[in-house]
Coordinates of C-alpha atoms in Angstrom, one line a residue:
M1 CA -76.4 6.5 -23.4
T2 CA -75.4 9.1 -20.9
Y3 CA -77.6 9.6 -17.7
R4 CA -76.1 12.9 -16.4
L5 CA -77.7 12.6 -12.5
P6 CA -77.2 14.1 -9.0
S7 CA -75.2 11.4 -6.9
L8 CA -77.3 8.6 -5.2
N9 CA -76.6 10.1 -2.1
S10 CA -77.7 13.0 -2.0
L11 CA -80.9 12.3 -3.5
R12 CA -81.4 9.7 -0.3
A13 CA -80.3 12.5 1.9
F14 CA -83.3 14.6 0.0
E15 CA -85.8 12.3 -0.7
A16 CA -85.5 11.5 4.0
A17 CA -84.9 15.4 4.7
A18 CA -88.5 15.7 2.4
R19 CA -90.6 13.1 3.9
H20 CA -89.1 14.2 7.4
L21 CA -88.3 18.0 7.0
S22 CA -85.6 17.8 9.7
F23 CA -82.2 17.1 8.7
K24 CA -81.5 15.4 11.8
M25 CA -84.9 13.2 11.6
A26 CA -83.3 12.0 8.4
A27 CA -80.4 11.5 9.1
S28 CA -81.7 9.4 11.7
E29 CA -83.0 6.6 9.4
L30 CA -79.8 7.5 7.2
G31 CA -77.4 6.7 9.6
V32 CA -75.3 10.1 9.0
T33 CA -75.0 13.3 10.7
A34 CA -77.3 15.9 10.5
G35 CA -74.4 17.6 9.1
A36 CA -74.2 15.1 6.4
V37 CA -77.6 15.2 4.9
S38 CA -78.1 18.7 5.3
Q39 CA -74.1 19.2 3.2
Q40 CA -74.9 16.3 0.2
V41 CA -78.9 18.6 0.0
R42 CA -76.2 21.4 -1.1
K43 CA -74.7 19.3 -3.2
L44 CA -77.9 18.1 -4.7
E45 CA -78.8 21.6 -5.4
A46 CA -76.2 22.9 -5.7
S47 CA -75.7 20.9 -9.0
L48 CA -79.2 21.8 -10.2
G49 CA -78.8 25.4 -9.7
I50 CA -82.4 24.8 -7.1
A51 CA -83.8 26.0 -3.9
M52 CA -85.2 22.1 -2.6
F53 CA -85.9 23.6 1.2
R54 CA -86.6 27.0 2.6
R55 CA -84.3 26.2 5.5
L56 CA -86.6 28.6 8.9
P57 CA -84.6 29.0 12.9
H58 CA -87.3 26.2 13.2
G59 CA -87.2 23.4 10.3
L60 CA -87.9 22.8 6.6
L61 CA -89.9 24.0 4.5
L62 CA -89.8 22.7 0.9
T63 CA -89.6 25.1 -1.8
V64 CA -92.2 24.1 -5.0
E65 CA -89.9 22.8 -6.8
G66 CA -89.1 20.6 -3.6
E67 CA -91.9 19.2 -3.5
A68 CA -92.4 17.9 -7.2
Y69 CA -89.5 16.5 -6.8
L70 CA -90.0 14.9 -3.8
P71 CA -92.7 12.2 -5.1
R72 CA -90.9 11.1 -8.6
V73 CA -87.6 10.5 -6.7
S74 CA -90.0 8.9 -3.9
K75 CA -90.9 6.7 -6.8
V76 CA -88.0 6.2 -8.2
F77 CA -86.1 5.2 -5.1
E78 CA -89.4 2.3 -4.1
D79 CA -88.9 1.0 -8.2
L80 CA -85.4 0.6 -6.7
T81 CA -85.9 -1.0 -4.1
E82 CA -88.7 -3.7 -5.6
A83 CA -85.8 -4.3 -8.5
T84 CA -83.3 -5.0 -6.3
E85 CA -86.0 -7.9 -3.7
A86 CA -87.1 -9.3 -7.1
I87 CA -83.5 -10.6 -7.9
A88 CA -82.0 -10.6 -4.6
P89 CA -85.4 -11.3 -1.5
E90 CA -83.2 -11.9 1.4
I91 CA -81.2 -8.3 0.6
N92 CA -82.8 -6.1 4.0
S93 CA -84.4 -3.7 2.9
R94 CA -86.4 -1.1 4.7
K95 CA -88.8 -2.8 6.5
F96 CA -90.6 -1.5 10.1
T97 CA -90.1 -2.0 13.2
I98 CA -93.3 -1.4 14.8
G99 CA -95.0 -1.1 18.3
I100 CA -97.8 -2.8 20.0
C101 CA -100.2 -2.6 23.1
V102 CA -101.7 -5.3 24.2
K103 CA -104.6 -4.3 24.0
A104 CA -104.5 -4.7 20.0
M105 CA -102.9 -7.6 20.5
E106 CA -106.3 -8.9 21.9
I107 CA -108.2 -7.9 19.0
L108 CA -105.4 -8.8 16.3
P109 CA -104.8 -12.5 14.4
P110 CA -102.6 -14.3 16.9
N111 CA -98.9 -13.6 16.4
W112 CA -99.8 -10.4 14.6
P113 CA -97.6 -8.5 12.7
N114 CA -96.4 -12.2 11.7
H115 CA -99.0 -14.0 11.3
S116 CA -99.3 -13.1 7.9
R117 CA -97.2 -13.7 4.2
T118 CA -98.4 -10.3 2.6
L119 CA -97.6 -8.4 5.6
K120 CA -93.7 -9.9 5.3
P121 CA -92.0 -8.0 2.9
Y122 CA -92.5 -4.3 5.3
V123 CA -92.5 -5.3 8.6
R124 CA -88.7 -6.6 9.9
S125 CA -90.1 -7.0 13.6
S126 CA -92.4 -6.2 16.2
T127 CA -92.1 -5.2 20.1
R128 CA -94.3 -4.6 23.5
T129 CA -95.2 -1.0 24.0
T130 CA -97.2 2.2 24.3
D131 CA -94.5 4.5 23.8
V132 CA -95.2 7.1 22.1
E133 CA -91.8 8.5 22.4
L134 CA -91.2 5.5 20.7
V135 CA -91.8 6.6 17.2
R136 CA -90.6 9.9 17.7
N137 CA -86.9 9.0 19.1
N138 CA -87.5 7.1 15.8
E139 CA -87.1 4.1 18.3
I140 CA -89.1 2.1 16.3
D141 CA -91.2 2.9 12.8
C142 CA -95.0 3.1 13.6
L143 CA -97.2 2.5 17.4
V144 CA -100.7 0.3 16.7
R145 CA -102.5 0.9 19.9
L146 CA -106.1 0.9 21.2
G147 CA -107.3 5.2 22.1
G148 CA -104.6 8.0 23.3
G149 CA -103.9 11.1 22.8
P150 CA -103.4 14.0 21.0
Y151 CA -99.8 13.3 19.2
G152 CA -99.3 15.8 18.4
D153 CA -96.5 16.3 15.3
L154 CA -97.3 13.2 14.0
A155 CA -99.7 11.3 12.0
L156 CA -102.6 9.2 12.9
A157 CA -104.8 7.0 10.8
T158 CA -108.1 5.3 13.4
I159 CA -109.6 1.5 12.5
A160 CA -113.1 1.3 14.0
T161 CA -112.9 -1.8 16.2
S162 CA -116.2 -1.3 17.2
P163 CA -120.0 0.3 15.6
G164 CA -120.5 3.6 16.5
T165 CA -119.8 7.3 17.2
K166 CA -116.4 7.8 15.3
G167 CA -113.3 8.4 17.8
N168 CA -114.7 5.4 19.8
P169 CA -111.7 4.6 22.8
E170 CA -111.5 1.7 21.6
D171 CA -110.8 2.2 18.0
L172 CA -107.1 1.4 16.8
H173 CA -104.8 4.1 16.6
F174 CA -102.0 3.3 14.2
I175 CA -99.1 6.4 14.5
C176 CA -96.0 7.4 12.9
K177 CA -94.4 10.3 10.9
P178 CA -95.8 12.1 8.8
G179 CA -93.0 11.4 6.2
L180 CA -94.1 6.9 6.3
A181 CA -97.5 8.0 6.1
D182 CA -98.0 7.0 3.2
C183 CA -95.2 4.4 2.4
R184 CA -96.2 1.5 1.5
Q185 CA -94.7 0.0 4.2
S186 CA -98.0 2.1 6.1
R187 CA -99.9 1.7 3.5
A188 CA -99.3 -2.2 4.1
I189 CA -99.4 -2.5 7.3
L190 CA -102.8 -0.3 7.6
E191 CA -104.3 -2.8 4.7
D192 CA -103.9 -5.4 7.4
L193 CA -105.0 -3.8 9.9
I194 CA -108.1 -3.1 8.1
V195 CA -108.9 -6.1 7.8
H196 CA -109.1 -7.5 10.3
A197 CA -109.9 -5.0 12.6
A198 CA -112.9 -2.7 11.4
V199 CA -115.9 -3.6 11.9
S200 CA -119.0 -2.2 9.8
D201 CA -122.1 -0.6 11.9
D202 CA -124.8 -2.9 9.9

């Protein structure tokens, strides 16, 4: 069977740019220039005869076709990653560098996030910090800290650490780029945080 598909490079460029809604951020993730990402996306659009983005003065918006295409392309890359790791576990696939503040470390298990085999496939390393700008600059993939905010353009998930109303200053905040908010790495880290930090009001 012959598969008539776009090039892998153009699909990677589209997938990253669509998650971040930015050629610059996609370029930082992929280790190339923003111009190279833009060129690959244009090649994809030309090969399909479909516009994937609306290019605005201050960013990108997905077209209807782009919105429909993104989750399926992302799923293909996730499946390919899992298949590769199954036969070559040492392959350095996409793992997160996590920032964590000292106060959050006092709530979580010793040596978090390296305490669990469950997180090993998703976490490369961790560093002590409270600096949200490290997320914006792609120096870390996500940040776990106690309270804080607002975080502007970044995605936030809140995990309660004590009984009471939502918005307690002692709640754990998980902060990342919007394009990474629902990826399997973020989901795995959030699930672990919920297990070890969240408490009920009972």
